[in-house]
Structure formats: structure tokens, C-alpha cells
CSV table of C-alpha atoms in Angstrom, one decimal:
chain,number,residue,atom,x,y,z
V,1,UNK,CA,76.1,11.7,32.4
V,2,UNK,CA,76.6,9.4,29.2
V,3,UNK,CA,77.6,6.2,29.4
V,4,UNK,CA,79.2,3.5,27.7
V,5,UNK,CA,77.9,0.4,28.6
V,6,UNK,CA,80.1,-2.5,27.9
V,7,UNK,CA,82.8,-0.5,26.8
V,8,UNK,CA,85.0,-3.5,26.1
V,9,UNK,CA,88.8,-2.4,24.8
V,10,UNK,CA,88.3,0.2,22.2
V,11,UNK,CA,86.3,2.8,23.7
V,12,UNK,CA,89.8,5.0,23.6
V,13,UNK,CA,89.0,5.4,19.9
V,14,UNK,CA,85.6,5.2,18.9
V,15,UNK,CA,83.6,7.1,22.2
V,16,UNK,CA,83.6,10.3,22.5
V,17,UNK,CA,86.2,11.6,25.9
V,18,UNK,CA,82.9,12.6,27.8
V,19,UNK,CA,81.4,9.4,28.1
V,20,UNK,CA,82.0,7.1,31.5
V,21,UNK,CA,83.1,3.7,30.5
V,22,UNK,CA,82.0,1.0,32.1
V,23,UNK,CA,83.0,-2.8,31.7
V,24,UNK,CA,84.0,-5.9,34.2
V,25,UNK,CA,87.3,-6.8,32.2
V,26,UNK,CA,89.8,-5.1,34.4
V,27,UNK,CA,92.6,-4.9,31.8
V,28,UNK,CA,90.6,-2.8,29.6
V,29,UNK,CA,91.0,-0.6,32.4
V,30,UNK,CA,87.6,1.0,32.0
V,31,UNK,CA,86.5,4.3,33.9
V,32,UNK,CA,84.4,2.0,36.1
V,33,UNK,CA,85.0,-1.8,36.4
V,34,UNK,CA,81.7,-3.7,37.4
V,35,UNK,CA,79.5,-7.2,36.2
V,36,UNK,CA,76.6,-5.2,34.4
V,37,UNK,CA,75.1,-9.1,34.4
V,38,UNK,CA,75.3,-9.3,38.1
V,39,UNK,CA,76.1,-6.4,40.5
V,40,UNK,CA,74.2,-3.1,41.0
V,41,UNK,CA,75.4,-0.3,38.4
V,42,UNK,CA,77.6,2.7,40.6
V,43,UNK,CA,75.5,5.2,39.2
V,44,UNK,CA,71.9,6.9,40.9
V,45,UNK,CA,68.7,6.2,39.5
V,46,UNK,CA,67.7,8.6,36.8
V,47,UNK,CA,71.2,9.7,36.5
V,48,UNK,CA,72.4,8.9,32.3
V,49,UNK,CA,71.1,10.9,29.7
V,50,UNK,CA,72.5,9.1,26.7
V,51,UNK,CA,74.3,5.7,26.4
V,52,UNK,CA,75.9,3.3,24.3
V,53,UNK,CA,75.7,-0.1,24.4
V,54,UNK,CA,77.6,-1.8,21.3
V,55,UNK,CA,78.3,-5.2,21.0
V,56,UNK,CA,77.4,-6.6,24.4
V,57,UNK,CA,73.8,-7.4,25.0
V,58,UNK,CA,74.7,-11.2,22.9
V,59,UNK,CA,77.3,-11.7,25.9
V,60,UNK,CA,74.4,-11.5,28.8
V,61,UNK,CA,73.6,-14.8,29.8
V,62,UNK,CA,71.5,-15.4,32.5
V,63,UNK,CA,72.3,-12.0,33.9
V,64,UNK,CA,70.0,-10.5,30.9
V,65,UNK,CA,66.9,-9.0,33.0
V,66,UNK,CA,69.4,-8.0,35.6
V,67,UNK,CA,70.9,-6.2,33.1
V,68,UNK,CA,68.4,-4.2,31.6
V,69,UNK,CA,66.6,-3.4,34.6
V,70,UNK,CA,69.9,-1.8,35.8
V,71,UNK,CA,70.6,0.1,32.3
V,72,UNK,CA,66.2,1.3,33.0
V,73,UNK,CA,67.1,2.4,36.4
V,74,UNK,CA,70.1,4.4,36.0
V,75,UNK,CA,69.0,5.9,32.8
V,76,UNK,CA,66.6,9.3,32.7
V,77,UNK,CA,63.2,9.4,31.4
V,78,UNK,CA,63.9,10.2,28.0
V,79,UNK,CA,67.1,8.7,27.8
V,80,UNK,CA,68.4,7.2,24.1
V,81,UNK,CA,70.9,4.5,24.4
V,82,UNK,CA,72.3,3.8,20.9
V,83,UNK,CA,72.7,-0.1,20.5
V,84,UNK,CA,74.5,-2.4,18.2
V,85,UNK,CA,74.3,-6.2,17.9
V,86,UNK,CA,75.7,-8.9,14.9
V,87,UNK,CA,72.4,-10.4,13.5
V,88,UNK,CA,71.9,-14.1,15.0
V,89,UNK,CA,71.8,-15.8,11.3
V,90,UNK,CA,75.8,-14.0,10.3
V,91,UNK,CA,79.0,-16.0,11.1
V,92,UNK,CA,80.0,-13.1,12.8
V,93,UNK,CA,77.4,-14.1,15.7
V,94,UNK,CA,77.3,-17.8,14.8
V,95,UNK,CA,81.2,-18.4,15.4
V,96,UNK,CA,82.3,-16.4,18.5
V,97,UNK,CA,82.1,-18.7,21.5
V,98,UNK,CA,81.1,-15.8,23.5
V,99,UNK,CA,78.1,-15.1,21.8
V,100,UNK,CA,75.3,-16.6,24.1
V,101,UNK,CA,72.2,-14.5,23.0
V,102,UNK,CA,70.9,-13.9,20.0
V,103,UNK,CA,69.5,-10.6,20.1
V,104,UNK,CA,66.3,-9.5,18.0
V,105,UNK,CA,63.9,-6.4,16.8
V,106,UNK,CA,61.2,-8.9,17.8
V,107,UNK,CA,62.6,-9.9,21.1
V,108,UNK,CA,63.5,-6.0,22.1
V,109,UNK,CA,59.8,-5.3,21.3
V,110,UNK,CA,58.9,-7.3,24.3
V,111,UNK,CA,60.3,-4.3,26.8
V,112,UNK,CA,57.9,-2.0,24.9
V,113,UNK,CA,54.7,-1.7,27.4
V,114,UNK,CA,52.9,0.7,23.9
V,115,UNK,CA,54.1,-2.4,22.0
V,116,UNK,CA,52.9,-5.6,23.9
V,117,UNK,CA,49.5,-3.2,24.6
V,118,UNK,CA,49.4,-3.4,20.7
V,119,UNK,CA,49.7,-6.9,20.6
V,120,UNK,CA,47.0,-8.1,23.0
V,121,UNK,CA,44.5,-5.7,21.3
V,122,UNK,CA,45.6,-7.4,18.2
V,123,UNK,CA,42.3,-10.2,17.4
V,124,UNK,CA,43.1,-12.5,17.9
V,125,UNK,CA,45.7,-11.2,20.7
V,126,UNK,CA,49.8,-12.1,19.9
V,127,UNK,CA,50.8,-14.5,22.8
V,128,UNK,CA,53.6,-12.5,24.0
V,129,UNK,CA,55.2,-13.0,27.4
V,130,UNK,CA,55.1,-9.4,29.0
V,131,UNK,CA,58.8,-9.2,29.9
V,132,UNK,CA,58.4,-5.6,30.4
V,133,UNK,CA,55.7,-5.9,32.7
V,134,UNK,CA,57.1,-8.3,34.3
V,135,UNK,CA,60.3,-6.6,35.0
V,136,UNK,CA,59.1,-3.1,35.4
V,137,UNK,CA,60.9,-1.6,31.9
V,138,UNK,CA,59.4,-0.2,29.1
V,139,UNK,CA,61.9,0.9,26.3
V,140,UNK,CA,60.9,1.8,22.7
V,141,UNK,CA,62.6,0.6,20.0
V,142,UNK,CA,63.1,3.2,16.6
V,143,UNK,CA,65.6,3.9,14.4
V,144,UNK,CA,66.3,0.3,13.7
V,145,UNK,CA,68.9,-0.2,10.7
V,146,UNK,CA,70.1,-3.5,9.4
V,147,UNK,CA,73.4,-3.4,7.8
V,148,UNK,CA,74.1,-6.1,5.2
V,149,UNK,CA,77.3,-8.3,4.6
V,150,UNK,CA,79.4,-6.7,2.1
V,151,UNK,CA,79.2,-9.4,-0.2
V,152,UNK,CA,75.6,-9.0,-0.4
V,153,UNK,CA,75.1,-5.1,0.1
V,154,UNK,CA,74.9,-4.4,-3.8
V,155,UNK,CA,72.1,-7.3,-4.8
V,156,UNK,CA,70.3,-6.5,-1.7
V,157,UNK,CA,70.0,-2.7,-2.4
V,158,UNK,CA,68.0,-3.8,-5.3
V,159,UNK,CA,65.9,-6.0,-3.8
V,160,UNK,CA,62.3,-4.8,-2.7
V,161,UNK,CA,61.7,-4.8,1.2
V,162,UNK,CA,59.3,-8.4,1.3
V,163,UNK,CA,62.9,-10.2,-0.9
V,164,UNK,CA,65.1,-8.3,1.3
V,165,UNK,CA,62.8,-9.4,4.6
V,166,UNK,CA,62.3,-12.9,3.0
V,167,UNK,CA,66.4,-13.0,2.6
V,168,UNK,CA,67.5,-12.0,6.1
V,169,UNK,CA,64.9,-14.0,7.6
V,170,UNK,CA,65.8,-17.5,5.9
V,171,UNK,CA,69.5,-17.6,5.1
V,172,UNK,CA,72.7,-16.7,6.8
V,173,UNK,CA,75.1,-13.9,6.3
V,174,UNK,CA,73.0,-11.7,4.6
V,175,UNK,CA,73.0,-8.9,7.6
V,176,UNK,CA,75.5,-8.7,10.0
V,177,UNK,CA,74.4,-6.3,12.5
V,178,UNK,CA,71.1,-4.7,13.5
V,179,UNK,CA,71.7,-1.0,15.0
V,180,UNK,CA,68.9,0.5,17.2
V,181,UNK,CA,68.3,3.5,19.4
V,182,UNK,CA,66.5,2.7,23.0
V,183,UNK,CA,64.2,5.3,24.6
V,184,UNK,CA,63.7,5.3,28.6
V,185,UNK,CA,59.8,5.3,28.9
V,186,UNK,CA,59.1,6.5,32.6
């Protein structure tokens, strides 16, 4: 099965026909209607192969862990779930109301169990809080691709990776979204 998690209202056009849609806004009128941030997916553990999840981990409030321990158990070992997210410093993120995580590389890292492993052998150890210890997950991040504004995208091209790191880490509205692919580790 391949899934589109969060499939808001234009999964018509932009998913391919296979993929179940899943959202809890009714009027979409998804393939599956459920509260990923709340309520037990409808789908047996070790059940997706693939997923997508674009544009909806920033809405997960306090529902977060809830919601990636779902997406981890319904998912195969070996799963890839292709993400998308605006970067937290963009308008794009900074002026939607419904924005209430900012979502980052170094945060994902945390529900790597080969990456916080890393990190405490570091010297002196990274204090990390072992979220995915702690909620029994363990995804690894690759792939990651940071698109820049489109005001910016021809002077940052030019830039060497420290300005362009420098950049994105200190002002605004340099990148506005950070794409990803997930692996299941089981």
C-alpha cells in the first residue's frame, strides 16, 4: 500500500491514482477520513510500502509523537516516506496561522536511533533528548534538499555551502521548503 498522509485538497492532481489518501478534513473527501494527531491510523502494522507526507507535519500540535509513532507502525521495514515542509525562517511558514511546528533536519535527526548513537559517542557527548528511544521509532533522514526563494535562488547558487549554511541559518526567506525522504528502520 502507499499512502498519502495528509493528503489535504489536492491529492486529485499531484498523487499518483494508486495511493490511499488519508486526511481528517471531510470535505476534501479523502479515501480515508481520520485525526493522524489523535486516533489510531485504519491500516495494520507493517502494512505501507511508500508514503507521502507533504505539507503537514508543521500542522501537528500536540498530537506530534502520536503521529509519528502511527506513520512507524503502519509503515514496512524499509519503508521511504517522501516529506516536504516550508523552512521555519520563510514567510511562507512564519504567516499561516496554522503553522504550529517548525519542522527541522536537526529536530528529524532526533528519531534516528544510528544518529543519536552518533551523538553520545561524540566527546564530549551532544545533549540530545532521545525522542526516538523514547517513543520506540527510529527513521533515517537522506536525501535532504533545501529549495531556495526565488528571489534568492540565482545569488545563492553562487554561494559556497558555509555562505549558503551561514544564510539560511540567520535571515529569513532565503529557503522555503526543506524536502526529505524517511526510511522505516525495524
Amino acid at each position: 500500500m502507499r499512502l498519502n498522509i495528509g493528503c489535504g485538497n489536492q491529492f486529485k492532481t499531484k498523487v499518483p491514482a494508486d495511493y490511499v489518501n488519508i486526511d481528517f478534513v471531510r470535505d476534501f473527501k479523502p479515501d480515508v477520513v481520520c485525526d493522524l494527531a489523535k486516533e489510531r491510523w485504519p491500516f495494520d502494522d507493517n502494512s505501507m510500502d511508500e508514503g507521502i507526507c507533504t505539507h503537514v507535519m508543521e500542522h501537528i500540535g500536540p498530537g506530534y509523537f502520536h503521529f509519528l509513532q502511527e506513520m512507524y507502525r503502519v509503515a514496512k521495514p524499509g519503508a521511504v516516506i517522501h516529506c516536504a515542509v516550508p523552512h521555519p525562517r520563510h514567510d511562507m511558514f512564519l504567516h499561516d496561522p496554522t503553522h504550529v511546528r517548525p519542522v527541522t533536519i536537526v529536530g528529524l535527526a532526533l528519531f534516528s536511533k544510528r544518529h543519536l548513537k552518533e551523538q553520545m559517542a561524540r566527546t564530549p557527548p551532544n545533549i540530545l533528548t532521545p525522542f526516538a528511544d523514547m517513543i520506540n521509532v527510529d527513521f533515517e533522514l537522506s536525501n535532504i534538499i533545501y529549495k531556495f526563494d526565488a528571489e534568492v535562488h540565482p545569488a545563492m547558487q553562487a554561494k559556497v555551502e558555509e555562505d549558503r549554511w551561514f544564510c539560511e541559518k540567520y535571515f529569513n526567506n532565503i529557503v522555503f521548503e526543506i524536502c526529505f525522504d524517511w526510511t522505516v528502520i525495524k
